[in-house]
PDB file of C-alpha atoms and ligand atoms in Angstrom:
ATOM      1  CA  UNK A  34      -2.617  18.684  26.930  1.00 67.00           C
ATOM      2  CA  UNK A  35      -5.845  20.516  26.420  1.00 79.00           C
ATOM      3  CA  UNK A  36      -6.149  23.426  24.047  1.00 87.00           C
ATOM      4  CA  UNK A  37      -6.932  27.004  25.109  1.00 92.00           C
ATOM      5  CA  UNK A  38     -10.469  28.258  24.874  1.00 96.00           C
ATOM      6  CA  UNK A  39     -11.724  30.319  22.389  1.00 98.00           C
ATOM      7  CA  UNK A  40     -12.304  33.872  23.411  1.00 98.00           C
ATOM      8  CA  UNK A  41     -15.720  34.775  20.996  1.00 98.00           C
ATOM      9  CA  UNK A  42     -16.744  38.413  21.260  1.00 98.00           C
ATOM     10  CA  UNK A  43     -20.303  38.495  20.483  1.00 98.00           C
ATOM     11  CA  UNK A  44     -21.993  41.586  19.286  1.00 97.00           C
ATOM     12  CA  UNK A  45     -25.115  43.115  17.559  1.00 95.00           C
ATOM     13  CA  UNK A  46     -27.234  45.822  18.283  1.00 93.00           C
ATOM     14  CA  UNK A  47     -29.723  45.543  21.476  1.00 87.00           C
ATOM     15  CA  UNK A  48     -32.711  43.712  20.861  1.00 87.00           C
ATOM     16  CA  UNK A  49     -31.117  41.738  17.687  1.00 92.00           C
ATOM     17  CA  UNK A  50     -31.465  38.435  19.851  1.00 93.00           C
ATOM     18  CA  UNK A  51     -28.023  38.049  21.094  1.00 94.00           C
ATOM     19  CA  UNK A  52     -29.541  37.198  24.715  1.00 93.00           C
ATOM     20  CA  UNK A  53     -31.821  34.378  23.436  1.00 95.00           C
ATOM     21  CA  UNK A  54     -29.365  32.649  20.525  1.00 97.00           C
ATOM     22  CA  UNK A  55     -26.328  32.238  23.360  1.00 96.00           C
ATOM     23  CA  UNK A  56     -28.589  31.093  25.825  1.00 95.00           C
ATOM     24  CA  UNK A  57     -29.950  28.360  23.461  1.00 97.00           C
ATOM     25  CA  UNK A  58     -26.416  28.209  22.216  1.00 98.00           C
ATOM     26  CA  UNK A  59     -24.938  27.262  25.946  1.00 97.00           C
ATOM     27  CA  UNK A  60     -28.107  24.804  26.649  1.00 97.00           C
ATOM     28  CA  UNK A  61     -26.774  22.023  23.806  1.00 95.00           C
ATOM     29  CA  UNK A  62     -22.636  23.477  24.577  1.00 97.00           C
ATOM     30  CA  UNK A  63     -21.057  22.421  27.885  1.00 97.00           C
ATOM     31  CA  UNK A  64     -17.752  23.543  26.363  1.00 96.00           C
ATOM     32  CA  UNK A  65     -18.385  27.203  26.393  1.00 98.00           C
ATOM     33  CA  UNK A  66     -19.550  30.073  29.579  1.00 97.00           C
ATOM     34  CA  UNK A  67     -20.956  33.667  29.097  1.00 97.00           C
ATOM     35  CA  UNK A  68     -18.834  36.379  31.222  1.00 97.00           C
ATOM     36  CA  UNK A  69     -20.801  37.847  33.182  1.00 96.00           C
ATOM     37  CA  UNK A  70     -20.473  41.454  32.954  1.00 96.00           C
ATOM     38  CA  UNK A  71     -20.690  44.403  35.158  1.00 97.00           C
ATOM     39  CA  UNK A  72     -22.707  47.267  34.105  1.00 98.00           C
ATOM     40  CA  UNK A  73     -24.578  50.712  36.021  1.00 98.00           C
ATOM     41  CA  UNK A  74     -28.001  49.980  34.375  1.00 96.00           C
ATOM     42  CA  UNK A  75     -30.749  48.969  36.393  1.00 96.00           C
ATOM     43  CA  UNK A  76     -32.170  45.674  36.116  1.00 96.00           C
ATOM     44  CA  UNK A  77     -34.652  44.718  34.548  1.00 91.00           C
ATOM     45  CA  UNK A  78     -37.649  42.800  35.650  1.00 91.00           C
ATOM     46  CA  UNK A  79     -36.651  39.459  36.191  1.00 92.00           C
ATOM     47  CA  UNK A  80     -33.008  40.025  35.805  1.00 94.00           C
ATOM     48  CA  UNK A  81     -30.688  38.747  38.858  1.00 95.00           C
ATOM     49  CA  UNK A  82     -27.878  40.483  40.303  1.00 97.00           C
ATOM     50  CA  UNK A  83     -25.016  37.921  39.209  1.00 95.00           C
ATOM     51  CA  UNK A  84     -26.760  35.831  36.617  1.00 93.00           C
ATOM     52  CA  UNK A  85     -27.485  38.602  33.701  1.00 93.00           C
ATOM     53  CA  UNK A  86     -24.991  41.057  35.241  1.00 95.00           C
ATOM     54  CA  UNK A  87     -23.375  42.211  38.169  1.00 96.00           C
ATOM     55  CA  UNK A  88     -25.018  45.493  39.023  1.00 98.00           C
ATOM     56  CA  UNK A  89     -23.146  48.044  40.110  1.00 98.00           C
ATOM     57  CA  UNK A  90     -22.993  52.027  41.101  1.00 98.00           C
ATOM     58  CA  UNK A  91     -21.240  54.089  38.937  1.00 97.00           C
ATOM     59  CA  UNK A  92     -18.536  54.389  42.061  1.00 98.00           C
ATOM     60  CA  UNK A  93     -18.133  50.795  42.307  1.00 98.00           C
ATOM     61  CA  UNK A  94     -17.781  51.173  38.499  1.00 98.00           C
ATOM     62  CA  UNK A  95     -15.203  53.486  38.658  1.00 98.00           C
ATOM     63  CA  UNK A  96     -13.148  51.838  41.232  1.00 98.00           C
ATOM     64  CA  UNK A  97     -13.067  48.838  38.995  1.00 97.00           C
ATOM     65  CA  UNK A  98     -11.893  51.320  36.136  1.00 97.00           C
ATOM     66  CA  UNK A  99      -9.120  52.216  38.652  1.00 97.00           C
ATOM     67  CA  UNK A 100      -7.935  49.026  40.147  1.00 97.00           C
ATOM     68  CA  UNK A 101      -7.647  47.880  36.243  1.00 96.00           C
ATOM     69  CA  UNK A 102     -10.570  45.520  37.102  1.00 96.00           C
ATOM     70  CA  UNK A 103     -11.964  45.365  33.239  1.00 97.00           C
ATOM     71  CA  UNK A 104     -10.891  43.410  29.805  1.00 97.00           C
ATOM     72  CA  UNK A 105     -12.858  46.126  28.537  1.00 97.00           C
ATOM     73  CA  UNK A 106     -15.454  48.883  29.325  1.00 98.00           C
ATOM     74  CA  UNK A 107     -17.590  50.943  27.569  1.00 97.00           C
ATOM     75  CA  UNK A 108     -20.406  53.882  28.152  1.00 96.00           C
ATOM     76  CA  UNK A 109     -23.691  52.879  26.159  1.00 92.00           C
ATOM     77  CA  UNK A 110     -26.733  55.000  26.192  1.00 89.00           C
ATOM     78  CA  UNK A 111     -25.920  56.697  29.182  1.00 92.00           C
ATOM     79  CA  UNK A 112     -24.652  54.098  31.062  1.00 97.00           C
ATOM     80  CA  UNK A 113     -21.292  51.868  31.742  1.00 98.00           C
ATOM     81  CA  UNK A 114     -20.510  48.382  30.661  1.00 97.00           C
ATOM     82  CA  UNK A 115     -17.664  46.319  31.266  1.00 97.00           C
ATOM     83  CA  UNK A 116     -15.930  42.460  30.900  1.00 97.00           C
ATOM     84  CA  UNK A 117     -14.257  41.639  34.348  1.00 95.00           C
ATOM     85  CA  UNK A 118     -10.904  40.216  33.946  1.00 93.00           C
ATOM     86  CA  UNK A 119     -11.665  37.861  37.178  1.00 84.00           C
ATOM     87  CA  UNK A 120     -11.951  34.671  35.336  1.00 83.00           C
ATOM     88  CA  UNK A 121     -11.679  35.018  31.570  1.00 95.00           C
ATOM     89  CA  UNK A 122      -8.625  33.794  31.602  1.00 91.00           C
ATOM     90  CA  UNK A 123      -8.672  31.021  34.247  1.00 92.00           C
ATOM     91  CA  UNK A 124     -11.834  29.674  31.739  1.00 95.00           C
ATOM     92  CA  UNK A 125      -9.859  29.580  28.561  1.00 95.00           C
ATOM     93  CA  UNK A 126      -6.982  28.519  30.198  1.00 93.00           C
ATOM     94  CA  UNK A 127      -9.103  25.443  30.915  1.00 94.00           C
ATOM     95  CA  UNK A 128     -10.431  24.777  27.586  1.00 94.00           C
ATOM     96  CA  UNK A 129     -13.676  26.565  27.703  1.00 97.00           C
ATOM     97  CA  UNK A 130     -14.578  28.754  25.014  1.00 98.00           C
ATOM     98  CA  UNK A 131     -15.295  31.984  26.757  1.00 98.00           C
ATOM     99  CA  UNK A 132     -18.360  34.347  24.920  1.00 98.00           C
ATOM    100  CA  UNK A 133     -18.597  38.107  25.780  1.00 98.00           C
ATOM    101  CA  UNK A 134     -21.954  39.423  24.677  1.00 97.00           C
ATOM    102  CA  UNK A 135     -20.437  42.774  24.452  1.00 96.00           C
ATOM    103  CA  UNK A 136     -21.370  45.954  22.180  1.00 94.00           C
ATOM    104  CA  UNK A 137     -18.754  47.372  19.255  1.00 96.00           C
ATOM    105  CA  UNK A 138     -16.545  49.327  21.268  1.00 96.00           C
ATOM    106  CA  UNK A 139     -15.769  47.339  23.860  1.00 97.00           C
ATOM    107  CA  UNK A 140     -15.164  44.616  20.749  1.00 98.00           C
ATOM    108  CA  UNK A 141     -12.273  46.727  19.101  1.00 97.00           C
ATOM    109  CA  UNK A 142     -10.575  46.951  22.433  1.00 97.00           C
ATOM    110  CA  UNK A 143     -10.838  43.249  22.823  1.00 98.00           C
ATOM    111  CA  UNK A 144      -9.435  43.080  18.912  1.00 97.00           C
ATOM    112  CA  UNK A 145      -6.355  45.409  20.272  1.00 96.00           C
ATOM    113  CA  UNK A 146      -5.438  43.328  22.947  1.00 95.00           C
ATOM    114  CA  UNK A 147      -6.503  39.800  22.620  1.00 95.00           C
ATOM    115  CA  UNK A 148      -4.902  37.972  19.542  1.00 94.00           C
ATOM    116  CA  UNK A 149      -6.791  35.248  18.184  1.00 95.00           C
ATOM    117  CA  UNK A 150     -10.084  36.063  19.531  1.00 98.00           C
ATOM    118  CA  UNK A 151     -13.178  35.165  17.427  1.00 98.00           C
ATOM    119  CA  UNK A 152     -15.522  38.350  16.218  1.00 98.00           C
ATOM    120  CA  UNK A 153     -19.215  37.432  15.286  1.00 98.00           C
ATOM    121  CA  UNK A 154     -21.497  39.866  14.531  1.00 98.00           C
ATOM    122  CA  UNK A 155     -25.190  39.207  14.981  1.00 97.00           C
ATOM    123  CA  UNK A 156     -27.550  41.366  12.880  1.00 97.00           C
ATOM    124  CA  UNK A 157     -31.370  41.784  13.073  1.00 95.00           C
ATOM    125  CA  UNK A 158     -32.897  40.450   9.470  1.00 95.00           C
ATOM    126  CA  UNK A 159     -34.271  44.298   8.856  1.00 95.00           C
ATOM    127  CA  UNK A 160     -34.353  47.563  10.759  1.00 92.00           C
ATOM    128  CA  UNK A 161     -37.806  47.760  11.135  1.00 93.00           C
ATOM    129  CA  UNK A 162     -37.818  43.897  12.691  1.00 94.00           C
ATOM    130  CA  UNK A 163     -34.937  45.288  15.012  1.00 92.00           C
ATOM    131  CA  UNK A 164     -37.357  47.719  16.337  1.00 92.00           C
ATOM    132  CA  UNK A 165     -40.508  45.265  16.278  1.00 92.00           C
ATOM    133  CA  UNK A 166     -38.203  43.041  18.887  1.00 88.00           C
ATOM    134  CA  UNK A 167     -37.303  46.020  20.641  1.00 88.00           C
ATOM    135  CA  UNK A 168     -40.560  46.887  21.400  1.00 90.00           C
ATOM    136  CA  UNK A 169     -41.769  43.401  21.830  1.00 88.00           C
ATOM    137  CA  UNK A 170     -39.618  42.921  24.723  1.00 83.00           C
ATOM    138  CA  UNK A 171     -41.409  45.753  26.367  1.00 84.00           C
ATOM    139  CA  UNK A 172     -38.441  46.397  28.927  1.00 83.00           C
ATOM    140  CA  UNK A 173     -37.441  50.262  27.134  1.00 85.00           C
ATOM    141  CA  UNK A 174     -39.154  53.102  27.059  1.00 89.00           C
ATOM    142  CA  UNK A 175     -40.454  54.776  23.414  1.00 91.00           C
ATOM    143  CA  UNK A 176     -37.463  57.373  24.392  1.00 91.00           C
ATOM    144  CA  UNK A 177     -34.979  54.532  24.703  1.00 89.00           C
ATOM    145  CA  UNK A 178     -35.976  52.442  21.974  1.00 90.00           C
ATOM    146  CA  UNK A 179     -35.203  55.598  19.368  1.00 90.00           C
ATOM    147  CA  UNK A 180     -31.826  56.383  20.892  1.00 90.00           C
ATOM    148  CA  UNK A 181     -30.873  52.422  20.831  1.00 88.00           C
ATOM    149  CA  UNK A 182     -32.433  52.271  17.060  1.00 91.00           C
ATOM    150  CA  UNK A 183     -29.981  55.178  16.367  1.00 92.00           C
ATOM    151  CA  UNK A 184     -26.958  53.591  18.051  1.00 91.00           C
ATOM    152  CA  UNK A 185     -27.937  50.635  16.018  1.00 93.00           C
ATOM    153  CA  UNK A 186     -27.762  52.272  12.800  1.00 92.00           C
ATOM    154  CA  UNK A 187     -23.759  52.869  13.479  1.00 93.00           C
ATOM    155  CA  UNK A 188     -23.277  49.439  14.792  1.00 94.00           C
ATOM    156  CA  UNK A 189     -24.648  48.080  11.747  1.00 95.00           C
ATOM    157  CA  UNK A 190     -21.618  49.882   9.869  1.00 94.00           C
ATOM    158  CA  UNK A 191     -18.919  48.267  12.396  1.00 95.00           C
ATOM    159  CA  UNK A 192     -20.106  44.320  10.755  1.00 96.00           C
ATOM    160  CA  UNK A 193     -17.171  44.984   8.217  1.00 97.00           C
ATOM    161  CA  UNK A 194     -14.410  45.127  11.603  1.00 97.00           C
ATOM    162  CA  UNK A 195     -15.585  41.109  12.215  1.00 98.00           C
ATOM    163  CA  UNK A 196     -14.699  37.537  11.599  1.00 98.00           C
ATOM    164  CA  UNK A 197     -18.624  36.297  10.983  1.00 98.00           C
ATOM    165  CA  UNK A 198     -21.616  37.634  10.508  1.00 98.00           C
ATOM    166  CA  UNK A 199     -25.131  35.535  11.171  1.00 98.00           C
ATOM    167  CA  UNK A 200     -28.405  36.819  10.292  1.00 97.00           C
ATOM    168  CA  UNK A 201     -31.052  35.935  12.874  1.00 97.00           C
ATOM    169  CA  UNK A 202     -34.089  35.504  11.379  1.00 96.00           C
ATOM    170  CA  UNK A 203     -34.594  32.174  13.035  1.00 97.00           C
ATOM    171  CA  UNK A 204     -33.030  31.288  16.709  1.00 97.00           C
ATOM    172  CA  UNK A 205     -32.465  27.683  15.740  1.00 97.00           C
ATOM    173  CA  UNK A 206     -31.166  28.657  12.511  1.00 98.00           C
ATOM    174  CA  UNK A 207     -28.660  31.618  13.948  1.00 98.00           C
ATOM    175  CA  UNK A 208     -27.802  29.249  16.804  1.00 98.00           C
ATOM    176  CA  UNK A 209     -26.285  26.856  14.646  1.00 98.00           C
ATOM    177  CA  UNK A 210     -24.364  29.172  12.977  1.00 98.00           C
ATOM    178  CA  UNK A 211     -23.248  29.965  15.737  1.00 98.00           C
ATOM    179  CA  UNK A 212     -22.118  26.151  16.576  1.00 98.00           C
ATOM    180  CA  UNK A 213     -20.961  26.082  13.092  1.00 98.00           C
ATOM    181  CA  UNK A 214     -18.459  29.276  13.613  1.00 98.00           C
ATOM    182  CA  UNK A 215     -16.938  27.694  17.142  1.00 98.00           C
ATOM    183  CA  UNK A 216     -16.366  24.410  15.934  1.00 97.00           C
ATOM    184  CA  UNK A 217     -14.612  25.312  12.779  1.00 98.00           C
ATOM    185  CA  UNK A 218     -12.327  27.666  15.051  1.00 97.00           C
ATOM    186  CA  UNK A 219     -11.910  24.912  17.550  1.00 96.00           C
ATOM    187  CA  UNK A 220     -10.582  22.733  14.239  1.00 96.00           C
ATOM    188  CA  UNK A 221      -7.951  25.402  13.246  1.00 96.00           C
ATOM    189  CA  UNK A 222      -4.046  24.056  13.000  1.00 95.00           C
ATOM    190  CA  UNK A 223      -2.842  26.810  14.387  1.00 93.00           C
ATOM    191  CA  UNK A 224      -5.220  25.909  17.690  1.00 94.00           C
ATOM    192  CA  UNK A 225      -4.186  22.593  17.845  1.00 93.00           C
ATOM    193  CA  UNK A 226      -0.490  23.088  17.970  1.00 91.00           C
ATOM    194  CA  UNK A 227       0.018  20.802  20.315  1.00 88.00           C
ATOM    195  CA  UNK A 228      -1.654  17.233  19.140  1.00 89.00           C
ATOM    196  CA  UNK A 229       0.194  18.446  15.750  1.00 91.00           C
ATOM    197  CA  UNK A 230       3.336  18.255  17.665  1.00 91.00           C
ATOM    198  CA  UNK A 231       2.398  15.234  19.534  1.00 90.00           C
ATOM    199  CA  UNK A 232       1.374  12.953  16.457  1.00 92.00           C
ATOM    200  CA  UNK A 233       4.483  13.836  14.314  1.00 94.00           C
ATOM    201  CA  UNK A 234       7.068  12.682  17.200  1.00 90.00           C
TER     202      UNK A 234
HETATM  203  P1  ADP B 272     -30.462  41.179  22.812  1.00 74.63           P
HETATM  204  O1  ADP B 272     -29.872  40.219  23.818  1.00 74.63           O
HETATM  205  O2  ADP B 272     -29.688  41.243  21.544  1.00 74.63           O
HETATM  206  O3  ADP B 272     -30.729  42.540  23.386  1.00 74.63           O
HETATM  207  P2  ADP B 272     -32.895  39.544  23.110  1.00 74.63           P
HETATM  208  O4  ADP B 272     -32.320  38.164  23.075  1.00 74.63           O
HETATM  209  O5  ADP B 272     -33.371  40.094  24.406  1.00 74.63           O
HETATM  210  O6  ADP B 272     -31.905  40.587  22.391  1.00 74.63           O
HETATM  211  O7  ADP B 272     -34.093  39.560  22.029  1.00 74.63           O
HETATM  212  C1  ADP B 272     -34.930  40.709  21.852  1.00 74.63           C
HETATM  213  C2  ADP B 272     -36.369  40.216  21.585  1.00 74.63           C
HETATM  214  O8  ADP B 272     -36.424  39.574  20.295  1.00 74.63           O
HETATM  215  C3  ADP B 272     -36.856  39.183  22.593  1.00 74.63           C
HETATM  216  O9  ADP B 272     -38.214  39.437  22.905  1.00 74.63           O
HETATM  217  C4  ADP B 272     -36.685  37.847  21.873  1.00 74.63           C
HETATM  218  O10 ADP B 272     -37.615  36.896  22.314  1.00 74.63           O
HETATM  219  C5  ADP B 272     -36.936  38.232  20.410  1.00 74.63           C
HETATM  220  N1  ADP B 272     -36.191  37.413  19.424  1.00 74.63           N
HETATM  221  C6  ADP B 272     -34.896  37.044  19.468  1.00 74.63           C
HETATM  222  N2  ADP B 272     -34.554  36.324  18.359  1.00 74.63           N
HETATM  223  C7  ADP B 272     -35.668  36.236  17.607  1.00 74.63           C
HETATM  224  C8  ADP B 272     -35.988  35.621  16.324  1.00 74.63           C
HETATM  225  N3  ADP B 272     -35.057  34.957  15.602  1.00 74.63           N
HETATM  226  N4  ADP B 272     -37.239  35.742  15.854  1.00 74.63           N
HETATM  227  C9  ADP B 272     -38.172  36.423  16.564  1.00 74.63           C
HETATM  228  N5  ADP B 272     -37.956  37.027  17.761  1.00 74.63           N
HETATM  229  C10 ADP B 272     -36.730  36.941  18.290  1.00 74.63           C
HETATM  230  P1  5GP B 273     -28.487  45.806  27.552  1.00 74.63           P
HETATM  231  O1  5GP B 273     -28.701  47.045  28.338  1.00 74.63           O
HETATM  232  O2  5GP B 273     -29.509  45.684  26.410  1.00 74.63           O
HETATM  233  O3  5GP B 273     -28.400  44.560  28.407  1.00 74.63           O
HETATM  234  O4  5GP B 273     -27.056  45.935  26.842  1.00 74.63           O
HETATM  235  C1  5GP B 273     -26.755  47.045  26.066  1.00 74.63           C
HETATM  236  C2  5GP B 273     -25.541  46.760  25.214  1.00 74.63           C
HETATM  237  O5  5GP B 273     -24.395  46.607  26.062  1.00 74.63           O
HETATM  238  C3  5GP B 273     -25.653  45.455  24.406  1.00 74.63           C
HETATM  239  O6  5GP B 273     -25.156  45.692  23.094  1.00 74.63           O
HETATM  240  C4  5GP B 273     -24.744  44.501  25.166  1.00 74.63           C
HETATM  241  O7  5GP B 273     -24.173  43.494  24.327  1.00 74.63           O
HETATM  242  C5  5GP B 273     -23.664  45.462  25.641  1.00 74.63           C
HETATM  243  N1  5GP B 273     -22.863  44.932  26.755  1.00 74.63           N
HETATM  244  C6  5GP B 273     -23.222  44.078  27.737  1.00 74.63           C
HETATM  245  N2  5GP B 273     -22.188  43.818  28.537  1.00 74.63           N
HETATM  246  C7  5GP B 273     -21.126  44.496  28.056  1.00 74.63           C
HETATM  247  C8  5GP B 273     -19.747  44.610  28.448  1.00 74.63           C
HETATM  248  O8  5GP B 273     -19.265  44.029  29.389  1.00 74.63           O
HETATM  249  N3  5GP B 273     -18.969  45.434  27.699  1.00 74.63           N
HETATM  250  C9  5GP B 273     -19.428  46.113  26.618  1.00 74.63           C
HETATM  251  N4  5GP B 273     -18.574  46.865  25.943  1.00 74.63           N
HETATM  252  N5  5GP B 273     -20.709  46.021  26.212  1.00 74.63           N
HETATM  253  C10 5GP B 273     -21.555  45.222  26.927  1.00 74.63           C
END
């Protein structure tokens, strides 16, 4: 019998490289997805309705809200975020390690109600590189990129409410770590209940 996923809540403030270590992460894993979240912000150039989100109007939001729709939701900088429930659980359900590349409060809700989910912080090496990649991306405006610097500065305080915490000063470096973290978790006894039982018929 296979074992259950791993549910790994993935957070760190915007523009820490969360975007570019999972995607390298998922090239080299074909036992773990990214959720696909829904969220009211526009996209951005070269983002794809369905790939980097599903974009939708703050009614569509709502109704979502409503109809009990989200694992969890959250309002960030002025606009909504949120996990669907539509497929998390048929994923881990069939082994695959499930990643939601989620922000802090959404994270604690996920800590309320999913036992035995996996918390990994990501943090920038420095404030001041946060904002360098920030403004390297060139996607935010000046106004934007101080009000997500500030939000930073309290996610930085939330690292002590996780499991891990990987400092990405180089992708390949933080992406291992990040291999390292899921494949210890994957080796836990309590996750592998059932060969235990199996092997000591
Ligand atoms: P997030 O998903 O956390 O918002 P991104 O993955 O979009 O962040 O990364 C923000 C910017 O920083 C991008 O331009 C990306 O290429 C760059 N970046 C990410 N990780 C590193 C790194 N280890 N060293 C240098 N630049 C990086
Ligand atoms: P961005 O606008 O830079 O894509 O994302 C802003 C923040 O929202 C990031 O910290 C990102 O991880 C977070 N985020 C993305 N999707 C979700 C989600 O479904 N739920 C929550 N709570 N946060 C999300």
């Amino acid at each position: 019998m296979k074992n259950r996923g791993l549910l790994i809540v993935f957070s760190g403030p915007a523009g820490t490289g969360k975007g570019t270590v999972c995607k390298e992460f998922l090239k080299h894993n074909s036992d773990s997805v990214l959720s696909v979240s829904a969220t009211t912000r526009a996209p951005r150039p070269g983002e794809t309705d369905g790939k980097e989100y599903f974009f939708v109007s703050e009614k569509e939001f709502k109704k979502m809200i409503n109809e009990d729709g989200f694992l969890e939701y959250a309002s960030f900088c002025g606009n909504y975020y949120g996990t669907p429930k539509y497929k998390v659980e048929e994923k881990l359900e069939a082994g695959l390690n499930v990643i939601l590349e989620i922000e802090v409060q959404g994270a604690m809700q996920i800590k309320q109600k999913v036992p035995g989910a996996v918390f990994v912080f990501i943090a920038p090496p420095s404030k001041e590189i946060l904002r360098e990649r920030i403004e390297g991306r060139g996607t935010e405006t000046q106004e934007i990129i101080d009000k997500r610097m500030k939000i930073a500065e309290n996610e930085l305080k939330q690292i002590k409410n996780y499991d891990y915490v990987i400092v990405n000063d180089e992708v390949e470096k933080a992406v291992k770590s990040f291999e390292d973290i899921k494949n210890a978790e994957r080796c836990k006894v309590l996750r592998n209940m059932n060969f235990i039982q199996e092997v000591c018929k």
